[in-house]
Structures are given as C-alpha cells and as structure tokens.
C-alpha cells in the first residue's frame, strides 16, 4: 500500500511528522508493508516550482491508497491571484481524485471537556458528512457581471443519492439517526435534496431520518449537540455547520477529517485524503507547540477507510486518550481559561493528575510509547 504525504506549509510539516511516526511504528510492529512518498504542496511548492502542486504530484496522488496532508497557505503567498495561491493545490487534488464525501467526526475527549465553550459538553459524539463536489461552489453560470453577481446552486439526483446512501450506511453502524440539513422552506434545490434523501431513507427502515433547516440546525448544535449522530449536509451548509461543530469541542487542533472518493481499492478500502481541519497556523509555526491530535486522528481515519486497519486506527485514538489521561497537553489545550478556572476544572476532571505541557514532538513520542503497550 502507498501513502502520499504532503506536509505543506506552516505547522503542516510539524504535525504530519508526528502522524507519520505513529503510522510507521504501527506498520513496523504489525509487519505491514506501506510505502511513504513525500512531496510538496502549497506555498513550499510555489517557492520551489512556481506552482502550488505539480501534475506529477497529482498523478502520484491518483496512484496512492491514501494522501496524508498537513496544511497549506500563509501570509507570504496571500498577494497571489486566487488560482495561483497555495489553496489551489489542495482544490486541484480534491478535484482530480473526485473526493465527494467529507467526513468530520466531532467528538469530545472527556479529559478535555473543560476547553469546550459549552457548559455541558459531555458525550458529544457525532459526524458531519458534507457533500464536497457540487452545490453553489461549482454550479455554472457564475461571476460578477457589472452591476450584479451570480452563483448557481445546483444538485443532481445522483450526487444527493450517493452522499445520502453513505450517511445511512454510517448511521447504521452508529446511533442510527441521520439529520439532513437543508433550507427546503425557501430553496428549490433544498426541497429536491430533501425529497431524494427521504427516498433513500426508505431503504433503511432501521435508521431514523430527521430534517432540519440550516438556520435552526446552528441553534440545535449549540443547545443539544449530544442528540446528533450523522449530520448530512450539502456543500455550502456543511462548510458552515462543520466549523461550528468544530468550535464546540474547543480547539481546531482536535478536529480531523477524511475526504473520500469512489475509488474502491478492494477489501472494502476506499481511496481518500486525510487532513486536520485547521490551517497552517503561521502564528505558531516553527515553535514546536502545535497540537498534533487532529492529524493523528486523521491518520486513524486513514487506517480505517483506506488501509482496512480499523483496529489499529482505534488504537491510535486510544493511545491519544491514554496520553491525555497521563496529563500531557500542548499549549492550545491550556490557554482557554484564566489560571484560576483552569486549575479548578482540570482538578475536577482528572483528580490529582499533573499537567505536563509538552512540544508537538513530545506529544507524538508519548503516543508511540502508549502504542508500544497497546500493540503487544
Ligand atoms: P488556522 O487554522 O491556521 O489558525 C487559526 C488559529 O488556530 C491560530 O491561532 C492557530 O495558531 C490555531 N491553531 C490551528 N491549528 C492548531 C494546532 N494544531 N495546534 C494549536 N493551535 C492551532 O487558520 P488561519 O489562521 O485562518 O489560516 C492560516 C493559513 O492557513 C491561511 O493561509 C489559510 O488560508 C490557511 N488554511 C489552510 C487550510 C488547509 O490547508 N486545509 C485550512 C484553513 C486555513
């Protein structure tokens, strides 16, 4: 099996290094042959080759089982025109691999519930499933035409169907609830989306389907996040809902993602791109303080979906939890509250556990150490 590693810019290489270290440890321990290939994407590729991604790198991605990506972008490249910026490299790869399903698990670690902005964050565990290749982002015509501007919101039946099927399949293995998000009281496209999703639901009598208007959904996520299971969203609404959902668990450094396409690799494996949802964090790049958890969890999803190694993926998550229980924290997991509040809440959650503030690398090393015990 082949993994193309694209560390990218800013903290990308720092967090990706830790994920590669953890994956490599698992593969060696399990004697599974997986090849890593490292390439440039984003600003570093622009600096070296003049383009955010080279065609040969896109070809390599197509021929890989999985792509592990850090982040792209930074102020240095902000003045470039949109199609020449680092982000264009990422969009090109998503498009070339036709990655239509974006999966963002929103799960609170009990050890970290104190950093959530919500009073009650216990037990939050749902998945935002966002359609990634259609909607108003890709609809034609589009443009600015003198004194008016236009974008086209569009969904085709097959696009709604395939993401709806995935939502119901996922829910079947979880809490058996799909919440489909739309704006069917106003938009024809949403009304069509609702109709197709309801038709697919007929084939899953064991899974409950609910519909929610997107405006109300933003409210429910804050009020009662514990009730959700699989939140199915069109591209535009999913973009907004998934960031809001990420916010309720307290740090961008905790949110992984997987983008899957239709390339079946056999044995139930699917080609995918795995990346933390955060950006290149130029404000902390090079300081070795970035939180690698989001990237480590992305590596866990990579094991599950693209390598057929769900058990090993689960072990990565377990190892992260062990490390958190031992009191290891990167700085972003400490800074949300005043010193007084911090002491109070951390004491409440972990009794006498001593908090150890560690670097990105030290956190990754601690995860490997924990995996050593779990993998015997
Ligand atoms: P960002 O996610 O990079 O950072 C937002 C804030 O979160 C910063 O204060 C940062 O320090 C903090 N943060 C992010 N990840 C963290 C981590 N792992 N550990 C600790 N703290 C973390 O968003 P931004 O500042 O808006 O964007 C910076 C650059 O990243 C921009 O060029 C933007 O275009 C790009 N970007 C790229 C992606 C991607 O590659 N998929 C996504 C979002 C933004």
PDB file of C-alpha atoms and ligand atoms in Angstrom, residues 11 71-74 87 90 252-253 275 277-284 290-291 332, ligand 1:
ATOM      1  CA  UNK A  11       2.707  23.805  11.138  1.00  0.00           C
ATOM      2  CA  UNK A  71      -1.994  22.365   5.720  1.00  0.00           C
ATOM      3  CA  UNK A  72      -1.339  24.924   3.019  1.00  0.00           C
ATOM      4  CA  UNK A  73      -1.063  28.690   2.910  1.00  0.00           C
ATOM      5  CA  UNK A  74       0.412  31.609   4.760  1.00  0.00           C
ATOM      6  CA  UNK A  87      -5.089  26.558  -1.675  1.00  0.00           C
ATOM      7  CA  UNK A  90      -5.458  21.398  -2.478  1.00  0.00           C
ATOM      8  CA  UNK A 252      -9.031  23.409  15.994  1.00  0.00           C
ATOM      9  CA  UNK A 253      -6.124  21.189  16.954  1.00  0.00           C
ATOM     10  CA  UNK A 275      -6.076  16.183   6.899  1.00  0.00           C
ATOM     11  CA  UNK A 277      -9.329  20.831   9.568  1.00  0.00           C
ATOM     12  CA  UNK A 278      -7.018  23.579  10.797  1.00  0.00           C
ATOM     13  CA  UNK A 279      -4.810  25.685   8.561  1.00  0.00           C
ATOM     14  CA  UNK A 280      -1.074  26.312   8.581  1.00  0.00           C
ATOM     15  CA  UNK A 281      -1.245  28.443  11.778  1.00  0.00           C
ATOM     16  CA  UNK A 282       1.567  30.844  10.798  1.00  0.00           C
ATOM     17  CA  UNK A 283       1.357  32.445  14.254  1.00  0.00           C
ATOM     18  CA  UNK A 284       2.777  29.322  15.919  1.00  0.00           C
ATOM     19  CA  UNK A 290       1.241  22.866  17.538  1.00  0.00           C
ATOM     20  CA  UNK A 291      -1.232  20.258  18.685  1.00  0.00           C
ATOM     21  CA  UNK A 332      -3.653  25.247  22.970  1.00  0.00           C
TER      22      UNK A 332
HETATM   23  P1  LIG B   1      -5.543  28.317  11.202  1.00  0.00           P
HETATM   24  O1  LIG B   1      -6.383  27.116  11.380  1.00  0.00           O
HETATM   25  O2  LIG B   1      -4.228  28.115  10.574  1.00  0.00           O
HETATM   26  O3  LIG B   1      -5.313  29.009  12.647  1.00  0.00           O
HETATM   27  C1  LIG B   1      -6.370  29.555  13.436  1.00  0.00           C
HETATM   28  C2  LIG B   1      -5.917  29.605  14.901  1.00  0.00           C
HETATM   29  O4  LIG B   1      -5.889  28.284  15.434  1.00  0.00           O
HETATM   30  C3  LIG B   1      -4.500  30.171  15.083  1.00  0.00           C
HETATM   31  O5  LIG B   1      -4.447  30.943  16.253  1.00  0.00           O
HETATM   32  C4  LIG B   1      -3.634  28.939  15.227  1.00  0.00           C
HETATM   33  O6  LIG B   1      -2.473  29.148  15.997  1.00  0.00           O
HETATM   34  C5  LIG B   1      -4.594  27.965  15.917  1.00  0.00           C
HETATM   35  N1  LIG B   1      -4.302  26.562  15.530  1.00  0.00           N
HETATM   36  C6  LIG B   1      -4.597  25.974  14.349  1.00  0.00           C
HETATM   37  N2  LIG B   1      -4.165  24.714  14.350  1.00  0.00           N
HETATM   38  C7  LIG B   1      -3.602  24.488  15.550  1.00  0.00           C
HETATM   39  C8  LIG B   1      -2.959  23.370  16.144  1.00  0.00           C
HETATM   40  N3  LIG B   1      -2.815  22.190  15.508  1.00  0.00           N
HETATM   41  N4  LIG B   1      -2.469  23.500  17.396  1.00  0.00           N
HETATM   42  C9  LIG B   1      -2.617  24.644  18.070  1.00  0.00           C
HETATM   43  N5  LIG B   1      -3.216  25.738  17.559  1.00  0.00           N
HETATM   44  C10 LIG B   1      -3.693  25.667  16.312  1.00  0.00           C
HETATM   45  O7  LIG B   1      -6.410  29.368  10.368  1.00  0.00           O
HETATM   46  P2  LIG B   1      -5.988  30.788   9.777  1.00  0.00           P
HETATM   47  O8  LIG B   1      -5.052  31.495  10.708  1.00  0.00           O
HETATM   48  O9  LIG B   1      -7.255  31.426   9.386  1.00  0.00           O
HETATM   49  O10 LIG B   1      -5.220  30.443   8.439  1.00  0.00           O
HETATM   50  C11 LIG B   1      -3.789  30.372   8.309  1.00  0.00           C
HETATM   51  C12 LIG B   1      -3.441  29.913   6.900  1.00  0.00           C
HETATM   52  O11 LIG B   1      -3.916  28.574   6.718  1.00  0.00           O
HETATM   53  C13 LIG B   1      -4.101  30.742   5.809  1.00  0.00           C
HETATM   54  O12 LIG B   1      -3.171  30.913   4.772  1.00  0.00           O
HETATM   55  C14 LIG B   1      -5.287  29.897   5.347  1.00  0.00           C
HETATM   56  O13 LIG B   1      -5.634  30.135   4.016  1.00  0.00           O
HETATM   57  C15 LIG B   1      -4.715  28.509   5.525  1.00  0.00           C
HETATM   58  N6  LIG B   1      -5.722  27.447   5.700  1.00  0.00           N
HETATM   59  C16 LIG B   1      -5.442  26.253   5.132  1.00  0.00           C
HETATM   60  C17 LIG B   1      -6.315  25.178   5.330  1.00  0.00           C
HETATM   61  C18 LIG B   1      -5.928  23.857   4.724  1.00  0.00           C
HETATM   62  O14 LIG B   1      -4.794  23.657   4.373  1.00  0.00           O
HETATM   63  N7  LIG B   1      -6.855  22.915   4.613  1.00  0.00           N
HETATM   64  C19 LIG B   1      -7.451  25.320   6.118  1.00  0.00           C
HETATM   65  C20 LIG B   1      -7.702  26.557   6.723  1.00  0.00           C
HETATM   66  C21 LIG B   1      -6.819  27.617   6.509  1.00  0.00           C
END
